[in-house]
PDB file of C-alpha atoms in Angstrom:
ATOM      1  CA  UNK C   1     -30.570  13.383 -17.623  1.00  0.00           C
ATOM      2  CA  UNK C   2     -27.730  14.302 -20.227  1.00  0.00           C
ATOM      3  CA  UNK C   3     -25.750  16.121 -17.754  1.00  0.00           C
ATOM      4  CA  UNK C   4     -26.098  13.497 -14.801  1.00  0.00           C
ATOM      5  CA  UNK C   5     -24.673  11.104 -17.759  1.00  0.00           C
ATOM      6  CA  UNK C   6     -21.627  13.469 -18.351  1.00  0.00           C
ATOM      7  CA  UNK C   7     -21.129  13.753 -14.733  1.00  0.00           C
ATOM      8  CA  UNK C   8     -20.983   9.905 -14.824  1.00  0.00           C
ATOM      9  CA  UNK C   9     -18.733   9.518 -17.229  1.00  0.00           C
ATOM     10  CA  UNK C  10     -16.543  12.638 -15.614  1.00  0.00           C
ATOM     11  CA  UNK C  11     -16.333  10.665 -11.662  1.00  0.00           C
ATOM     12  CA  UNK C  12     -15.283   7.140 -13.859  1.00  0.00           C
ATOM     13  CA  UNK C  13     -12.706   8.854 -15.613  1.00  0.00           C
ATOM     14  CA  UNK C  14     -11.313  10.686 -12.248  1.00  0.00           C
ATOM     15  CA  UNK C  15     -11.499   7.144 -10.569  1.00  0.00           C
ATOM     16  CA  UNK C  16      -9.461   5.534 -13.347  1.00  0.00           C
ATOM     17  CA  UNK C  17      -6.755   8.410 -13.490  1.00  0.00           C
ATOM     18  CA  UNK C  18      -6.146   8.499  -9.417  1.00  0.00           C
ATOM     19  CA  UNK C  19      -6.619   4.323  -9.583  1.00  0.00           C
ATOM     20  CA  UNK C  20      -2.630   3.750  -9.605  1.00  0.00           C
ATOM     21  CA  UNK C  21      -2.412   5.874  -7.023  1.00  0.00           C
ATOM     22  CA  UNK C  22      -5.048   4.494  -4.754  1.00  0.00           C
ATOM     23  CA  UNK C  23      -3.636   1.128  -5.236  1.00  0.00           C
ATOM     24  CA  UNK C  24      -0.209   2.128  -3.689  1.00  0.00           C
ATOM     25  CA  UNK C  25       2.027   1.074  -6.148  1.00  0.00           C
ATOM     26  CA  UNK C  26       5.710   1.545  -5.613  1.00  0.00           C
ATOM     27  CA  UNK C  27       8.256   1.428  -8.618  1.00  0.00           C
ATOM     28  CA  UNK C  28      12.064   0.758  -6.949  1.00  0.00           C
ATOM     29  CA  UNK C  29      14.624   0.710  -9.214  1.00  0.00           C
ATOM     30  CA  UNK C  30      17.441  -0.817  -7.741  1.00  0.00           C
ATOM     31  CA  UNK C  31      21.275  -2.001  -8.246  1.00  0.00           C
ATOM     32  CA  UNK C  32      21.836  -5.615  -9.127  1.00  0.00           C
ATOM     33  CA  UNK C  33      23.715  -5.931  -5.851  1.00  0.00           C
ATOM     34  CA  UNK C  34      20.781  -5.420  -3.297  1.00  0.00           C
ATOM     35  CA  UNK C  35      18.447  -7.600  -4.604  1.00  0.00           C
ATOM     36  CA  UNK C  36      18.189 -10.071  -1.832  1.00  0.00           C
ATOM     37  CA  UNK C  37      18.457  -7.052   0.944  1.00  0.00           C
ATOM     38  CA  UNK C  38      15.482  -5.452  -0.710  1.00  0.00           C
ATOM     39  CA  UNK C  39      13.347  -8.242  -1.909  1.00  0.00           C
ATOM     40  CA  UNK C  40      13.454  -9.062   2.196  1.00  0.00           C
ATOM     41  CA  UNK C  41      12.558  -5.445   3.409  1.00  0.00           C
ATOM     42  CA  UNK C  42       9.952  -5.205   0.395  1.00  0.00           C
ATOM     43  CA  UNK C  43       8.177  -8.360   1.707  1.00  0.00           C
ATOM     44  CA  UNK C  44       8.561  -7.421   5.364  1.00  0.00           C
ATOM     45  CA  UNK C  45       7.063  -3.906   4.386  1.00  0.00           C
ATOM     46  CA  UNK C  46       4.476  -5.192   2.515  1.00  0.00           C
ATOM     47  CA  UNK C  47       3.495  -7.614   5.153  1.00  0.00           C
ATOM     48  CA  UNK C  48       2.910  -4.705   7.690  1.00  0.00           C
ATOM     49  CA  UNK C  49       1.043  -2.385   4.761  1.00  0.00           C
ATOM     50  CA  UNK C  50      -0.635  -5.101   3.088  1.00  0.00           C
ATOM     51  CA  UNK C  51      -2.319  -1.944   0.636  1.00  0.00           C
ATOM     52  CA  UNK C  52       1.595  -1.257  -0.647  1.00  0.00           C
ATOM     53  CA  UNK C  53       2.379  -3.220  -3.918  1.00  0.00           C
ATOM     54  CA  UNK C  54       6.716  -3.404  -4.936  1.00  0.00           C
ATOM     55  CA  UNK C  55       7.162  -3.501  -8.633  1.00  0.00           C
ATOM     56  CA  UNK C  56      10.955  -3.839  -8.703  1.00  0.00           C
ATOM     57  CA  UNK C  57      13.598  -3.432 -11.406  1.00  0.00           C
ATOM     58  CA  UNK C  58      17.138  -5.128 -10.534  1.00  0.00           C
ATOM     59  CA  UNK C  59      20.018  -4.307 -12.784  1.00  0.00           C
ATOM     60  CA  UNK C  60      23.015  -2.120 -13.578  1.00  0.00           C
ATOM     61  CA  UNK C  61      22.767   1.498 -11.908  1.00  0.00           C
ATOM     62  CA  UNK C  62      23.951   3.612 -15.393  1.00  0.00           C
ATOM     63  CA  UNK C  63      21.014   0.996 -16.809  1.00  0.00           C
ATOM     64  CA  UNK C  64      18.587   1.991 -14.260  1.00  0.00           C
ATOM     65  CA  UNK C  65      19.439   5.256 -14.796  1.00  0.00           C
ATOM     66  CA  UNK C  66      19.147   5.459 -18.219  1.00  0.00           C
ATOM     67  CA  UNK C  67      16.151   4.176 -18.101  1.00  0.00           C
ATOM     68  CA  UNK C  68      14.415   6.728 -15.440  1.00  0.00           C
ATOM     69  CA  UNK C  69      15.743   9.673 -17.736  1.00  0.00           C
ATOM     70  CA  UNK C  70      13.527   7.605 -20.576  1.00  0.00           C
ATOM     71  CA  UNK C  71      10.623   7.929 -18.740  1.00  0.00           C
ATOM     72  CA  UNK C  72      10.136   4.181 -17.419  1.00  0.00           C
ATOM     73  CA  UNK C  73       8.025   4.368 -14.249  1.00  0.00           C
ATOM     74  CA  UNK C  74      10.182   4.639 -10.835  1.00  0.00           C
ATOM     75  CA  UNK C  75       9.445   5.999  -7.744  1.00  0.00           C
ATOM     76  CA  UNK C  76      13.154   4.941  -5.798  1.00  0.00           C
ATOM     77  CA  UNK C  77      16.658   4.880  -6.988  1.00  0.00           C
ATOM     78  CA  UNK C  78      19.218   3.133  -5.418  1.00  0.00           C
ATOM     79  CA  UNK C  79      22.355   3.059  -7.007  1.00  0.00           C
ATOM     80  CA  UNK C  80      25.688   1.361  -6.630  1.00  0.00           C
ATOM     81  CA  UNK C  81      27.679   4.675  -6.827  1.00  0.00           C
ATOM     82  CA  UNK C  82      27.497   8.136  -6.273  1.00  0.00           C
ATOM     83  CA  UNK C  83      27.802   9.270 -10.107  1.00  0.00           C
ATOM     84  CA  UNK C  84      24.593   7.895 -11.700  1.00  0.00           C
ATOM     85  CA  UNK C  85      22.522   9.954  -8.706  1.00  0.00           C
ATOM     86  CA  UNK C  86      24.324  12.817  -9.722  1.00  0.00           C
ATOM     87  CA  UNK C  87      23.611  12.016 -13.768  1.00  0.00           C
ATOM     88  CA  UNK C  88      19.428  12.134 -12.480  1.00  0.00           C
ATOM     89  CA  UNK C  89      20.433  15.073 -10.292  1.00  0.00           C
ATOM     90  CA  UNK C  90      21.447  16.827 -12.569  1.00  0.00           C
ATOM     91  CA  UNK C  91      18.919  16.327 -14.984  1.00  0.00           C
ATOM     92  CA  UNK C  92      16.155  17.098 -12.281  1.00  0.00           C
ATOM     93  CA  UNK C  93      14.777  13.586 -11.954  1.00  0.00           C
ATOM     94  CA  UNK C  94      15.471  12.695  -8.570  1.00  0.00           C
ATOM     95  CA  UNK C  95      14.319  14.698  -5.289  1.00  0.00           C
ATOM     96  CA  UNK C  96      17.167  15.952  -4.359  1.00  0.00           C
ATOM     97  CA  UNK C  97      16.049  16.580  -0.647  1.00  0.00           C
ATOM     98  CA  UNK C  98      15.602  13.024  -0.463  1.00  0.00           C
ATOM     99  CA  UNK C  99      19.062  11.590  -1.507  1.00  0.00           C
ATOM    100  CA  UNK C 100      20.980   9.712   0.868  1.00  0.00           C
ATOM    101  CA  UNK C 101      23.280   7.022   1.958  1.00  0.00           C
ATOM    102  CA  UNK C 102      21.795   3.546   1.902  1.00  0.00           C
ATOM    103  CA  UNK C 103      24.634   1.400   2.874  1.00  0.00           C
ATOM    104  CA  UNK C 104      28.344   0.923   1.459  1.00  0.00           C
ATOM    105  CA  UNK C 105      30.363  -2.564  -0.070  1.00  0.00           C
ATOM    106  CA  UNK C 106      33.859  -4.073  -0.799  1.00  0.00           C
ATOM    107  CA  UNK C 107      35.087  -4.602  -3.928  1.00  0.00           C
ATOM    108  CA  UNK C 108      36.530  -8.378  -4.346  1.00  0.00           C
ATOM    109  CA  UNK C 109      38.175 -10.722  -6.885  1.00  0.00           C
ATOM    110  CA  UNK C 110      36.122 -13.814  -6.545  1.00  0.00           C
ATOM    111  CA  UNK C 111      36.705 -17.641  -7.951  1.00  0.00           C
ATOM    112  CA  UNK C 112      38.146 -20.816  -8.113  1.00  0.00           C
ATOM    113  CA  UNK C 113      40.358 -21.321  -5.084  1.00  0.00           C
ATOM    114  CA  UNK C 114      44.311 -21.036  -5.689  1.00  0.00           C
ATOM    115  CA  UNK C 115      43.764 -19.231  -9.299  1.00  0.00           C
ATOM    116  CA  UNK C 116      44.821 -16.142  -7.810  1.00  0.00           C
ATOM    117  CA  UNK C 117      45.747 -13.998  -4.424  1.00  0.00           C
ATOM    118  CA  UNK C 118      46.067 -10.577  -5.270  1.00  0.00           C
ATOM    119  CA  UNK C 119      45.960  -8.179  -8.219  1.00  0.00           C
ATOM    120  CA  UNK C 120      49.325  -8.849  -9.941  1.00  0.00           C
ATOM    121  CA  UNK C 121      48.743 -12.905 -10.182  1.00  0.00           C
ATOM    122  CA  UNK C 122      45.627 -11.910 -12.674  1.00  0.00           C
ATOM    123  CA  UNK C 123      48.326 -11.387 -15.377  1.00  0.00           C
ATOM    124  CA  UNK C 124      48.298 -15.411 -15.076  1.00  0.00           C
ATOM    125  CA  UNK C 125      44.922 -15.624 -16.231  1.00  0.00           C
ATOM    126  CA  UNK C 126      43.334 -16.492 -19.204  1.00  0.00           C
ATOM    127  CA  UNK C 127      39.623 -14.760 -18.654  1.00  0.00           C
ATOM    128  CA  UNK C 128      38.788 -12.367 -15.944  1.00  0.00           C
ATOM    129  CA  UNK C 129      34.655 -10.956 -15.840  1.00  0.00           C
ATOM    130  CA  UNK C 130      34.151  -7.253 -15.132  1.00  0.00           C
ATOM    131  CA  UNK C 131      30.838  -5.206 -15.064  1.00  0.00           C
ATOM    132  CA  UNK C 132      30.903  -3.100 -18.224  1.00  0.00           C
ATOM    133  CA  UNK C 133      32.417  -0.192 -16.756  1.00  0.00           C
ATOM    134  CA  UNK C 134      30.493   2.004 -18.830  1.00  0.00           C
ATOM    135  CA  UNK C 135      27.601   0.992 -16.441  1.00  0.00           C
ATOM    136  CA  UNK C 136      28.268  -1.079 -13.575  1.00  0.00           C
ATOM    137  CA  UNK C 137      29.674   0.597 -10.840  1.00  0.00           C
ATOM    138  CA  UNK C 138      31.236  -2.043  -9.839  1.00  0.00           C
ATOM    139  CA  UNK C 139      33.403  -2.459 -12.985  1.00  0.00           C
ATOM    140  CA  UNK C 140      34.172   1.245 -13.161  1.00  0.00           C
ATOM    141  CA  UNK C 141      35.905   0.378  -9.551  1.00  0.00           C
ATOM    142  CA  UNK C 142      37.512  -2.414 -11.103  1.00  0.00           C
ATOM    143  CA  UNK C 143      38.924  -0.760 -14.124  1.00  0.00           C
ATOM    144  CA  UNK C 144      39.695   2.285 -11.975  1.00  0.00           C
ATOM    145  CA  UNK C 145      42.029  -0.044  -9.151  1.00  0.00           C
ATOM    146  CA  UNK C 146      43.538  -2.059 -12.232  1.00  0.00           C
ATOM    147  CA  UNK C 147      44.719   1.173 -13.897  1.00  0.00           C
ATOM    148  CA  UNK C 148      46.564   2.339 -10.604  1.00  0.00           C
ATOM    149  CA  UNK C 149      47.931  -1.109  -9.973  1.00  0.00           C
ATOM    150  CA  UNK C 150      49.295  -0.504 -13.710  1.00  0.00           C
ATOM    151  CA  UNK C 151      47.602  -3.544 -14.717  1.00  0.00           C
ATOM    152  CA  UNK C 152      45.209  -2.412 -17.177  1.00  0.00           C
ATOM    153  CA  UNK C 153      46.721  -2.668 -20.359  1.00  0.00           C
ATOM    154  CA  UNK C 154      48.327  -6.521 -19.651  1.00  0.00           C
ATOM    155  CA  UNK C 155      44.763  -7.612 -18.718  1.00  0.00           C
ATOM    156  CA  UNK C 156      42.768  -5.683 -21.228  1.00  0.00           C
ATOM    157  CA  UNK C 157      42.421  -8.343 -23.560  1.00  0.00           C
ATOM    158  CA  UNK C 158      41.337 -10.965 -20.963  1.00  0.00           C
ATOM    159  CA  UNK C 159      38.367  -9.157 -19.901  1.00  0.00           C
ATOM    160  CA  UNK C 160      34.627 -10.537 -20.259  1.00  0.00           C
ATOM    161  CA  UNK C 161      31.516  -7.673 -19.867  1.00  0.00           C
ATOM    162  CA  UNK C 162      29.340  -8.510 -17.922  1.00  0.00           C
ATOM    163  CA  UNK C 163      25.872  -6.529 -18.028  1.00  0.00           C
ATOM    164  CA  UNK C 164      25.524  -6.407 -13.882  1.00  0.00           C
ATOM    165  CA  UNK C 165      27.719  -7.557 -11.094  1.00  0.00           C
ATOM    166  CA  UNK C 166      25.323 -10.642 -10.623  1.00  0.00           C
ATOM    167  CA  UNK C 167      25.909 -11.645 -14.377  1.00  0.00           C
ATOM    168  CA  UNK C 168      29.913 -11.743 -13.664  1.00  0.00           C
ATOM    169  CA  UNK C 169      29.339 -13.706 -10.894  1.00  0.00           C
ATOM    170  CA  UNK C 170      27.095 -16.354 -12.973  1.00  0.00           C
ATOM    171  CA  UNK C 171      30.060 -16.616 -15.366  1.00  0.00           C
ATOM    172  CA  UNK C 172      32.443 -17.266 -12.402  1.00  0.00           C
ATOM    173  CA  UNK C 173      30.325 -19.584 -10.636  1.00  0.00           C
ATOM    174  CA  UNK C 174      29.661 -21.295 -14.557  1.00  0.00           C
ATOM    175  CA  UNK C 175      33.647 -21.913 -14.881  1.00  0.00           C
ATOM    176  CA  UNK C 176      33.175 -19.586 -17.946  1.00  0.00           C
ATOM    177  CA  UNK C 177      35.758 -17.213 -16.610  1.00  0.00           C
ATOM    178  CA  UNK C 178      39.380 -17.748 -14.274  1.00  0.00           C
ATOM    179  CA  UNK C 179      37.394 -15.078 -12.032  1.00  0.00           C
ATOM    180  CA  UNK C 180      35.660 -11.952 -11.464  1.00  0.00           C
ATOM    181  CA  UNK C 181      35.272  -8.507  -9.837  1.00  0.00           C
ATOM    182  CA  UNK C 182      32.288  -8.894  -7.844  1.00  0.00           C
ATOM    183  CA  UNK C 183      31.371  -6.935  -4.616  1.00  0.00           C
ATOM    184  CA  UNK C 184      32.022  -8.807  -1.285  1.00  0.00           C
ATOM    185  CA  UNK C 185      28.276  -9.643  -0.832  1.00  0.00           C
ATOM    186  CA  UNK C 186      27.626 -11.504  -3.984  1.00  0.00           C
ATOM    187  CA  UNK C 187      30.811 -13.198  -3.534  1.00  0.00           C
ATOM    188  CA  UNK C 188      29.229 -14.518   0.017  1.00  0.00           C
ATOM    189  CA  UNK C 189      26.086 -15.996  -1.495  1.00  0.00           C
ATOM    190  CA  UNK C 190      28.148 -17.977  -4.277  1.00  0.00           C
ATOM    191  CA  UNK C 191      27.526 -21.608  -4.337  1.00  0.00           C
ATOM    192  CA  UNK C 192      31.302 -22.414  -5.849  1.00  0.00           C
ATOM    193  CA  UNK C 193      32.916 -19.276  -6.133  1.00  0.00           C
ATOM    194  CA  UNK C 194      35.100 -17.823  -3.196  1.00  0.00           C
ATOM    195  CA  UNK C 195      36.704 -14.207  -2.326  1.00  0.00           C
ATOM    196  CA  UNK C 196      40.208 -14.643  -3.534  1.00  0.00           C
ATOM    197  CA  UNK C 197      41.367 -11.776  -2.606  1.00  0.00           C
ATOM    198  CA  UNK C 198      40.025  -8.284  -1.534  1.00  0.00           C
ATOM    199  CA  UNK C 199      40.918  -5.627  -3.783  1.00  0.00           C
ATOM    200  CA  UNK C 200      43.041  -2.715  -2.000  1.00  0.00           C
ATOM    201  CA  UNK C 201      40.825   0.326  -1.075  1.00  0.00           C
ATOM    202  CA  UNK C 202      43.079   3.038  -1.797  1.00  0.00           C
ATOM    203  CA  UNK C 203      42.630   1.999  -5.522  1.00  0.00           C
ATOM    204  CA  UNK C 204      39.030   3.050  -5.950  1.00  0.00           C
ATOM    205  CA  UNK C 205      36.863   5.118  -4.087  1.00  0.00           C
ATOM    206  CA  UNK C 206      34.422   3.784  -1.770  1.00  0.00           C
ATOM    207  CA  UNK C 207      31.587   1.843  -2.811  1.00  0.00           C
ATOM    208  CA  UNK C 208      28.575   4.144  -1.671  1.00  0.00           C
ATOM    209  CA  UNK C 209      24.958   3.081  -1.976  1.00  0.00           C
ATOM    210  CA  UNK C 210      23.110   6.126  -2.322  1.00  0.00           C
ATOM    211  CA  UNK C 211      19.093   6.128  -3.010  1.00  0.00           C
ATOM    212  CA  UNK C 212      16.730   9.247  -3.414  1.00  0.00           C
ATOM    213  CA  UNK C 213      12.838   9.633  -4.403  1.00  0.00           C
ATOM    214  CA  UNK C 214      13.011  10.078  -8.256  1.00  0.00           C
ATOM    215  CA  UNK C 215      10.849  13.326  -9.021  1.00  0.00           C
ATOM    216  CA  UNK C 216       7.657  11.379  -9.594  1.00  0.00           C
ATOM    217  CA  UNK C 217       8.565   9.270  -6.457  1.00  0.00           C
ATOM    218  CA  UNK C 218       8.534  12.650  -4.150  1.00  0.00           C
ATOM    219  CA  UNK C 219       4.679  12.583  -5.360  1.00  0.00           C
ATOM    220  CA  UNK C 220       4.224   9.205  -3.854  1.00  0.00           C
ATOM    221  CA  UNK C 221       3.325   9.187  -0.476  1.00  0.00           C
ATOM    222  CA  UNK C 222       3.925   5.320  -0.475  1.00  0.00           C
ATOM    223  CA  UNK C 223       7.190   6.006  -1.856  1.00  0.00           C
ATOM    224  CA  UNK C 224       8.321   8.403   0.974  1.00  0.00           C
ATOM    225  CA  UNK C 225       7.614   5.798   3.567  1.00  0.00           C
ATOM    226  CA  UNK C 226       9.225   3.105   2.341  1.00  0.00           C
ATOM    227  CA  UNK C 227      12.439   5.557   2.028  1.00  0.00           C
ATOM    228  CA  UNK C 228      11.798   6.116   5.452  1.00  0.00           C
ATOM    229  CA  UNK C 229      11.408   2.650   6.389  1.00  0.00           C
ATOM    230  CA  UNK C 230      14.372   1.874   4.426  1.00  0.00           C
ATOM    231  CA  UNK C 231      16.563   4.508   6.826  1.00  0.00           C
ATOM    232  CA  UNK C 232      15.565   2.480   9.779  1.00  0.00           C
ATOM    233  CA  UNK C 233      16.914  -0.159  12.008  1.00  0.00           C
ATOM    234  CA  UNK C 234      15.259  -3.208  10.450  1.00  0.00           C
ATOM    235  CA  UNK C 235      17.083  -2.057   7.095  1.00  0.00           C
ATOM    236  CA  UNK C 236      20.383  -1.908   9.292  1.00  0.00           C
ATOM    237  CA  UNK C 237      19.627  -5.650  10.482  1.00  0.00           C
ATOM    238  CA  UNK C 238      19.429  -6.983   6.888  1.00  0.00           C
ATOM    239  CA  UNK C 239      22.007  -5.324   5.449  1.00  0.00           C
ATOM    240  CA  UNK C 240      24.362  -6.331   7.975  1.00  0.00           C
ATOM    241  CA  UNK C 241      22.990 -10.085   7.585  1.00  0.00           C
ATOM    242  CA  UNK C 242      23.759 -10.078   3.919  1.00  0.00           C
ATOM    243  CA  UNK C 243      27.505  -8.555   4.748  1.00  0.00           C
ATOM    244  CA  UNK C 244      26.867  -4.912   3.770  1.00  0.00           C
ATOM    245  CA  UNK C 245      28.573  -1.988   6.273  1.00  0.00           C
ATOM    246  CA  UNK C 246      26.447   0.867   7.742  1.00  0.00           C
ATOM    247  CA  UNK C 247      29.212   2.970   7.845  1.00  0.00           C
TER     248      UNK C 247
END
């Protein structure tokens, strides 16, 4: 009788440890910047595997990164450049079989219209918001483009952080700021804001969306779908509808 009890206990504890599992759970940790593309193919995805449940983290990619490397749960990492994947690669937390190229953007100056139409009428400006460039990607474009225009040090003192791309363009679309460096799709979905101009590409390097299986992600079978579902043509379709490029 004792050891049918212990055997018992033993097949409730198994069920409990294997229970997240079973539930199919799937962590994404994403880049500010997609959140509308994948809260559409999450809820299409889950609609077709109604057993697969999203829990989804939305902000800057060195924040998202960061955080993986502290052990906060994630299963997929998209981010908004190449360099953070290459921070987890580095420190083995990311599959790096998996890694590849989600989708790419534009970098754009958005805001009021007639406040500005290129990069050298910002020195007009009173306050300009830029992603904290220490980790946004799209404010380490920003501040990369700015310092080949030979702009950076005239504008420095303008400059409002912003903790994601989609907290500049809140301060834009506020009136807090003259402007902002946003990515071309945020600047489509503003309600007052408006691309002023589109920042030269051959003053930053393209903005690449890569996204991999993080290590404990490559032990998610959940996980490895939705990667795989994310690679296909519905993703294409959605991305294109919210202005992103496939190539």
């Amino acid at each position: 009788m004792h050891s049918l009890k212990k055997l018992i206990l033993f097949l409730i504890c198994c069920t409990l440890l294997v229970s997240p599992a079973l539930a199919g759970e799937v962590n994404l940790s994403v880049a500010a910047s997609l959140k509308e593309v994948v809260n559409e193919l999450s809820d299409s995805y889950s609609h077709k595997h109604p057993s697969v449940k999203f829990v989804k983290n939305y902000a800057a990619s060195g924040q998202l990164a960061k955080q993986i490397e502290h052990g906060a749960p994630s299963d997929l990492f998209v981010s908004a450049n190449v360099e953070w994947m290459n921070y987890l690669k580095a420190k083995k937390l990311v599959d790096p079989g998996s890694i590849g190229t989600f989708t790419y953007n534009t970098l754009v100056f958005a805001g009021t219209p007639g406040k500005a139409t290129s990069l050298r009428d910002l020195v007009k400006l009173d306050r300009i918001a830029i992603g904290s460039p220490k980790s946004v990607p799209a404010g380490e474009y920003a501040t990369e483009a700015l310092k080949k225009a030979g702009l950076d040090k005239q504008i420095e003192k303008k400059l409002v952080m912003a903790r994601d791309v989609r907290e500049c363009l809140m301060y834009v679309e506020r009136g807090e700021v003259d402007g902002g460096f946003v990515y071309r799709t945020d600047a489509l979905q503003a309600k007052k804001a408006r691309i002023l101009f589109t920042v030269p590409q051959e003053l930053y390097p393209r903005v690449v969306y890569p996204m991999a299986l993080t290590a404990a992600g490559g032990r998610n079978k959940e996980a490895a779908d939705f990667l795989g579902f994310l690679m296909g043509g519905e993703a294409k379709a959605v991305l294109a509808k919210y202005g992103f490029a496939s190539h």
